[in-house]
PDB file of C-alpha atoms in Angstrom:
ATOM      1  CA  THR A   7       0.033  -0.020   0.103  1.00 69.00           C
ATOM      2  CA  GLU A   8       0.974   3.513  -0.566  1.00 75.00           C
ATOM      3  CA  GLN A   9      -0.730   4.725   2.647  1.00 86.00           C
ATOM      4  CA  ILE A  10       0.014   4.912   6.274  1.00 94.00           C
ATOM      5  CA  GLN A  11      -2.208   5.299   9.273  1.00 96.00           C
ATOM      6  CA  MET A  12      -1.040   8.137  11.584  1.00 96.00           C
ATOM      7  CA  ASP A  13      -2.716   8.904  15.051  1.00 97.00           C
ATOM      8  CA  MET A  14      -1.259  11.883  16.997  1.00 97.00           C
ATOM      9  CA  GLY A  15      -2.590  11.897  20.576  1.00 97.00           C
ATOM     10  CA  PHE A  16      -2.539  14.342  23.433  1.00 97.00           C
ATOM     11  CA  HIS A  17      -3.334  13.666  27.078  1.00 95.00           C
ATOM     12  CA  ALA A  18      -6.890  15.431  27.530  1.00 96.00           C
ATOM     13  CA  PHE A  19      -9.931  15.808  30.035  1.00 96.00           C
ATOM     14  CA  SER A  20     -11.819  13.402  32.083  1.00 93.00           C
ATOM     15  CA  TYR A  21     -15.596  12.907  32.110  1.00 87.00           C
ATOM     16  CA  THR A  22     -15.906  15.265  35.075  1.00 87.00           C
ATOM     17  CA  ASP A  23     -13.712  17.736  33.962  1.00 93.00           C
ATOM     18  CA  SER A  24     -15.603  20.865  32.442  1.00 92.00           C
ATOM     19  CA  SER A  25     -12.960  21.688  29.847  1.00 97.00           C
ATOM     20  CA  ALA A  26     -14.138  18.463  28.067  1.00 96.00           C
ATOM     21  CA  TYR A  27     -16.835  20.413  26.574  1.00 96.00           C
ATOM     22  CA  ALA A  28     -14.395  23.121  25.088  1.00 97.00           C
ATOM     23  CA  ALA A  29     -12.050  20.004  23.806  1.00 98.00           C
ATOM     24  CA  GLY A  30     -15.199  18.524  22.209  1.00 96.00           C
ATOM     25  CA  LEU A  31     -16.025  21.644  20.358  1.00 97.00           C
ATOM     26  CA  LEU A  32     -12.303  22.172  19.438  1.00 98.00           C
ATOM     27  CA  SER A  33     -12.104  18.693  18.215  1.00 97.00           C
ATOM     28  CA  ALA A  34     -14.985  19.632  15.772  1.00 97.00           C
ATOM     29  CA  ILE A  35     -13.365  22.656  14.612  1.00 98.00           C
ATOM     30  CA  LEU A  36     -10.057  21.034  13.601  1.00 97.00           C
ATOM     31  CA  GLY A  37     -11.194  17.950  12.312  1.00 96.00           C
ATOM     32  CA  GLY A  38     -14.860  17.042  12.790  1.00 92.00           C
ATOM     33  CA  THR A  39     -16.340  17.774   9.506  1.00 91.00           C
ATOM     34  CA  MET A  40     -15.397  18.586   5.690  1.00 91.00           C
ATOM     35  CA  SER A  41     -15.032  22.145   6.375  1.00 91.00           C
ATOM     36  CA  SER A  42     -12.741  21.752   9.670  1.00 96.00           C
ATOM     37  CA  ARG A  43      -9.420  23.418   9.505  1.00 97.00           C
ATOM     38  CA  LEU A  44      -7.175  20.087   9.122  1.00 97.00           C
ATOM     39  CA  PHE A  45      -9.796  18.870   6.475  1.00 96.00           C
ATOM     40  CA  ILE A  46      -9.173  22.114   4.231  1.00 97.00           C
ATOM     41  CA  ALA A  47      -5.621  22.684   5.053  1.00 97.00           C
ATOM     42  CA  ILE A  48      -4.163  19.156   4.917  1.00 96.00           C
ATOM     43  CA  ARG A  49      -6.503  17.311   2.501  1.00 95.00           C
ATOM     44  CA  GLU A  50      -7.831  20.103   0.175  1.00 96.00           C
ATOM     45  CA  ARG A  51      -5.217  22.477   0.083  1.00 96.00           C
ATOM     46  CA  LEU A  52      -2.105  20.562   0.348  1.00 96.00           C
ATOM     47  CA  GLY A  53      -3.194  17.129  -0.848  1.00 94.00           C
ATOM     48  CA  LEU A  54      -1.349  15.381   1.879  1.00 94.00           C
ATOM     49  CA  CYS A  55      -4.039  12.811   2.993  1.00 93.00           C
ATOM     50  CA  TYR A  56      -7.157  10.978   1.849  1.00 90.00           C
ATOM     51  CA  SER A  57      -8.645  11.355   5.387  1.00 94.00           C
ATOM     52  CA  ILE A  58      -8.105  13.301   8.466  1.00 97.00           C
ATOM     53  CA  ARG A  59     -10.162  13.798  11.646  1.00 97.00           C
ATOM     54  CA  ALA A  60      -9.882  15.138  15.084  1.00 98.00           C
ATOM     55  CA  SER A  61     -11.645  13.816  18.246  1.00 97.00           C
ATOM     56  CA  HIS A  62     -11.849  14.094  22.211  1.00 97.00           C
ATOM     57  CA  GLN A  63     -12.625  11.136  24.234  1.00 95.00           C
ATOM     58  CA  SER A  64     -13.290  11.439  27.850  1.00 92.00           C
ATOM     59  CA  PHE A  65     -12.872   8.453  30.462  1.00 89.00           C
ATOM     60  CA  LEU A  66     -13.236   8.376  34.171  1.00 86.00           C
ATOM     61  CA  ASP A  67      -9.817   9.875  35.159  1.00 90.00           C
ATOM     62  CA  THR A  68      -8.454  10.932  32.039  1.00 94.00           C
ATOM     63  CA  GLY A  69      -8.949  11.857  28.238  1.00 96.00           C
ATOM     64  CA  ILE A  70      -7.311  11.834  25.000  1.00 97.00           C
ATOM     65  CA  PHE A  71      -7.408  14.226  22.173  1.00 98.00           C
ATOM     66  CA  SER A  72      -6.588  12.604  19.066  1.00 98.00           C
ATOM     67  CA  ILE A  73      -5.858  13.621  15.289  1.00 98.00           C
ATOM     68  CA  GLN A  74      -6.004  10.470  12.861  1.00 97.00           C
ATOM     69  CA  SER A  75      -5.183  10.760   9.258  1.00 97.00           C
ATOM     70  CA  GLY A  76      -4.540   8.372   6.325  1.00 95.00           C
ATOM     71  CA  LEU A  77      -1.275   9.802   4.668  1.00 93.00           C
ATOM     72  CA  ASP A  78       0.838   9.291   1.679  1.00 89.00           C
ATOM     73  CA  LYS A  79       3.734   7.252   3.028  1.00 89.00           C
ATOM     74  CA  THR A  80       6.397   9.545   0.899  1.00 91.00           C
ATOM     75  CA  ARG A  81       5.218  12.634   2.425  1.00 91.00           C
ATOM     76  CA  ILE A  82       4.743  11.987   6.026  1.00 92.00           C
ATOM     77  CA  SER A  83       6.861  14.535   7.144  1.00 94.00           C
ATOM     78  CA  GLU A  84       5.476  17.271   5.150  1.00 96.00           C
ATOM     79  CA  ALA A  85       2.091  16.134   6.533  1.00 96.00           C
ATOM     80  CA  LEU A  86       3.304  16.168  10.012  1.00 95.00           C
ATOM     81  CA  THR A  87       4.887  19.741   9.845  1.00 96.00           C
ATOM     82  CA  ALA A  88       1.446  21.099   8.095  1.00 97.00           C
ATOM     83  CA  ILE A  89      -0.729  19.354  10.847  1.00 97.00           C
ATOM     84  CA  MET A  90       1.586  20.919  13.741  1.00 96.00           C
ATOM     85  CA  LYS A  91       1.368  24.430  11.912  1.00 97.00           C
ATOM     86  CA  GLU A  92      -2.483  24.157  11.940  1.00 97.00           C
ATOM     87  CA  LEU A  93      -2.330  23.219  15.909  1.00 97.00           C
ATOM     88  CA  ARG A  94       0.087  26.146  16.345  1.00 96.00           C
ATOM     89  CA  LYS A  95      -2.503  28.470  14.684  1.00 97.00           C
ATOM     90  CA  ILE A  96      -5.312  27.525  16.733  1.00 97.00           C
ATOM     91  CA  LYS A  97      -3.055  27.430  19.956  1.00 96.00           C
ATOM     92  CA  ASP A  98      -1.777  30.892  19.315  1.00 96.00           C
ATOM     93  CA  GLY A  99      -4.842  32.683  17.420  1.00 96.00           C
ATOM     94  CA  GLY A 100      -7.907  30.753  18.889  1.00 95.00           C
ATOM     95  CA  VAL A 101     -11.165  30.369  16.822  1.00 97.00           C
ATOM     96  CA  THR A 102     -13.471  32.564  15.264  1.00 96.00           C
ATOM     97  CA  THR A 103     -17.051  33.266  16.238  1.00 97.00           C
ATOM     98  CA  ALA A 104     -18.371  31.619  13.140  1.00 96.00           C
ATOM     99  CA  GLU A 105     -16.230  28.456  13.539  1.00 96.00           C
ATOM    100  CA  LEU A 106     -17.501  28.058  17.048  1.00 97.00           C
ATOM    101  CA  LYS A 107     -21.112  28.658  16.128  1.00 97.00           C
ATOM    102  CA  ARG A 108     -20.851  26.048  13.360  1.00 96.00           C
ATOM    103  CA  ALA A 109     -19.223  23.543  15.768  1.00 96.00           C
ATOM    104  CA  LYS A 110     -22.094  23.893  18.324  1.00 97.00           C
ATOM    105  CA  GLU A 111     -24.707  23.549  15.584  1.00 96.00           C
ATOM    106  CA  ASN A 112     -22.879  20.410  14.064  1.00 94.00           C
ATOM    107  CA  ILE A 113     -22.871  18.740  17.601  1.00 94.00           C
ATOM    108  CA  LYS A 114     -26.572  19.631  18.217  1.00 94.00           C
ATOM    109  CA  GLY A 115     -27.587  18.033  15.008  1.00 94.00           C
ATOM    110  CA  ARG A 116     -25.351  14.841  15.787  1.00 92.00           C
ATOM    111  CA  GLN A 117     -26.803  14.702  19.222  1.00 90.00           C
ATOM    112  CA  ALA A 118     -30.338  14.812  17.725  1.00 90.00           C
ATOM    113  CA  LEU A 119     -29.291  11.833  15.420  1.00 93.00           C
ATOM    114  CA  TYR A 120     -27.564   9.911  18.382  1.00 90.00           C
ATOM    115  CA  TRP A 121     -30.876  10.084  20.576  1.00 89.00           C
ATOM    116  CA  GLU A 122     -32.652   8.262  17.775  1.00 91.00           C
ATOM    117  CA  ASP A 123     -31.197   5.120  18.788  1.00 93.00           C
ATOM    118  CA  SER A 124     -32.506   3.386  21.914  1.00 93.00           C
ATOM    119  CA  GLU A 125     -29.032   1.732  22.749  1.00 94.00           C
ATOM    120  CA  ASN A 126     -27.420   5.273  22.521  1.00 91.00           C
ATOM    121  CA  VAL A 127     -30.064   6.458  25.061  1.00 89.00           C
ATOM    122  CA  VAL A 128     -29.314   3.265  27.699  1.00 92.00           C
ATOM    123  CA  SER A 129     -25.468   3.947  27.054  1.00 90.00           C
ATOM    124  CA  TRP A 130     -25.679   7.622  27.858  1.00 87.00           C
ATOM    125  CA  PHE A 131     -27.692   7.272  31.051  1.00 89.00           C
ATOM    126  CA  VAL A 132     -25.889   3.926  32.283  1.00 91.00           C
ATOM    127  CA  GLY A 133     -22.393   5.605  31.544  1.00 85.00           C
ATOM    128  CA  GLN A 134     -23.197   8.740  33.529  1.00 85.00           C
ATOM    129  CA  GLU A 135     -24.546   6.787  36.537  1.00 87.00           C
ATOM    130  CA  LEU A 136     -21.570   4.415  36.601  1.00 85.00           C
ATOM    131  CA  LEU A 137     -18.875   7.164  35.821  1.00 80.00           C
ATOM    132  CA  THR A 138     -20.321  10.361  37.531  1.00 80.00           C
ATOM    133  CA  LYS A 139     -23.151   9.364  39.683  1.00 82.00           C
ATOM    134  CA  LYS A 140     -24.862  12.310  38.143  1.00 85.00           C
ATOM    135  CA  ILE A 141     -27.235  12.281  35.252  1.00 89.00           C
ATOM    136  CA  LEU A 142     -27.564  15.029  32.875  1.00 87.00           C
ATOM    137  CA  THR A 143     -30.460  15.240  30.352  1.00 88.00           C
ATOM    138  CA  PRO A 144     -29.562  15.714  26.779  1.00 86.00           C
ATOM    139  CA  GLU A 145     -30.841  19.393  27.132  1.00 90.00           C
ATOM    140  CA  GLU A 146     -28.469  19.931  30.002  1.00 92.00           C
ATOM    141  CA  LYS A 147     -25.750  18.673  28.115  1.00 89.00           C
ATOM    142  CA  LEU A 148     -26.219  20.800  25.300  1.00 93.00           C
ATOM    143  CA  GLU A 149     -26.986  23.878  27.758  1.00 94.00           C
ATOM    144  CA  LYS A 150     -23.243  23.226  29.086  1.00 93.00           C
ATOM    145  CA  LEU A 151     -21.957  22.891  25.370  1.00 94.00           C
ATOM    146  CA  PHE A 152     -23.610  26.130  24.250  1.00 96.00           C
ATOM    147  CA  THR A 153     -21.974  28.191  27.249  1.00 97.00           C
ATOM    148  CA  VAL A 154     -18.450  27.493  25.865  1.00 97.00           C
ATOM    149  CA  THR A 155     -16.753  30.472  24.612  1.00 97.00           C
ATOM    150  CA  LYS A 156     -13.855  31.271  22.130  1.00 97.00           C
ATOM    151  CA  GLU A 157     -11.704  32.257  25.113  1.00 98.00           C
ATOM    152  CA  ASP A 158     -12.440  28.554  26.732  1.00 98.00           C
ATOM    153  CA  ILE A 159     -11.602  26.908  23.469  1.00 97.00           C
ATOM    154  CA  HIS A 160      -8.207  29.006  23.336  1.00 97.00           C
ATOM    155  CA  ARG A 161      -7.311  28.050  26.934  1.00 98.00           C
ATOM    156  CA  VAL A 162      -7.847  24.283  26.256  1.00 98.00           C
ATOM    157  CA  ALA A 163      -5.837  24.512  22.905  1.00 98.00           C
ATOM    158  CA  ARG A 164      -2.796  26.158  24.648  1.00 97.00           C
ATOM    159  CA  GLN A 165      -3.255  23.524  27.212  1.00 96.00           C
ATOM    160  CA  LEU A 166      -3.458  20.535  25.081  1.00 96.00           C
ATOM    161  CA  PHE A 167      -1.093  21.387  22.150  1.00 96.00           C
ATOM    162  CA  GLN A 168       2.283  21.407  23.809  1.00 92.00           C
ATOM    163  CA  THR A 169       5.153  19.531  22.020  1.00 88.00           C
ATOM    164  CA  LYS A 170       6.156  17.661  25.077  1.00 90.00           C
ATOM    165  CA  ASN A 171       2.665  15.939  25.242  1.00 87.00           C
ATOM    166  CA  ILE A 172       2.675  14.618  21.727  1.00 94.00           C
ATOM    167  CA  ASN A 173       2.439  10.710  21.267  1.00 96.00           C
ATOM    168  CA  ILE A 174       2.439   9.570  17.463  1.00 96.00           C
ATOM    169  CA  ALA A 175       1.856   6.121  16.065  1.00 96.00           C
ATOM    170  CA  ILE A 176       2.522   5.604  12.576  1.00 95.00           C
ATOM    171  CA  ILE A 177       1.505   2.337  10.796  1.00 94.00           C
ATOM    172  CA  GLY A 178       2.480   1.374   7.186  1.00 91.00           C
ATOM    173  CA  PRO A 179       4.429  -0.770   4.898  1.00 83.00           C
ATOM    174  CA  TYR A 180       7.939  -0.410   6.687  1.00 74.00           C
TER     175      TYR A 180
END
């Protein structure tokens, strides 16, 4: 194969950390849609990958913010440099009001679809009971999400994207 799989991970926020909401929105802005920063910069403008996404996952006592991409094996260095440039831009300059609004609306729409599946509903309530002993309704979760500000996301980006905290795994034909 001519492609490799790359996962860049950063230590992030637990289930109970209020910064998890900002990290979720940051992941949507960076790599949650086809109009996200990484998709546009790395895939569309530079043609360095065939797929790229960002995500934040929370666990009981920790979390992970990750960027995953399928890359051209001959352009790995160029792709990693470009990804790091995008992380620095968001770390140094934050996000725009329009980006934040789009991310909130995107997550709101995804949540509406998520709640259509009864298995997801059960997982949501059981997971909260087991992990936090406090149950939020979907409306309460969205309310918390919609209180996140551009400044919250900027703070979280500065906290997450420190080069000393990067872990990278690359799998390919080597």
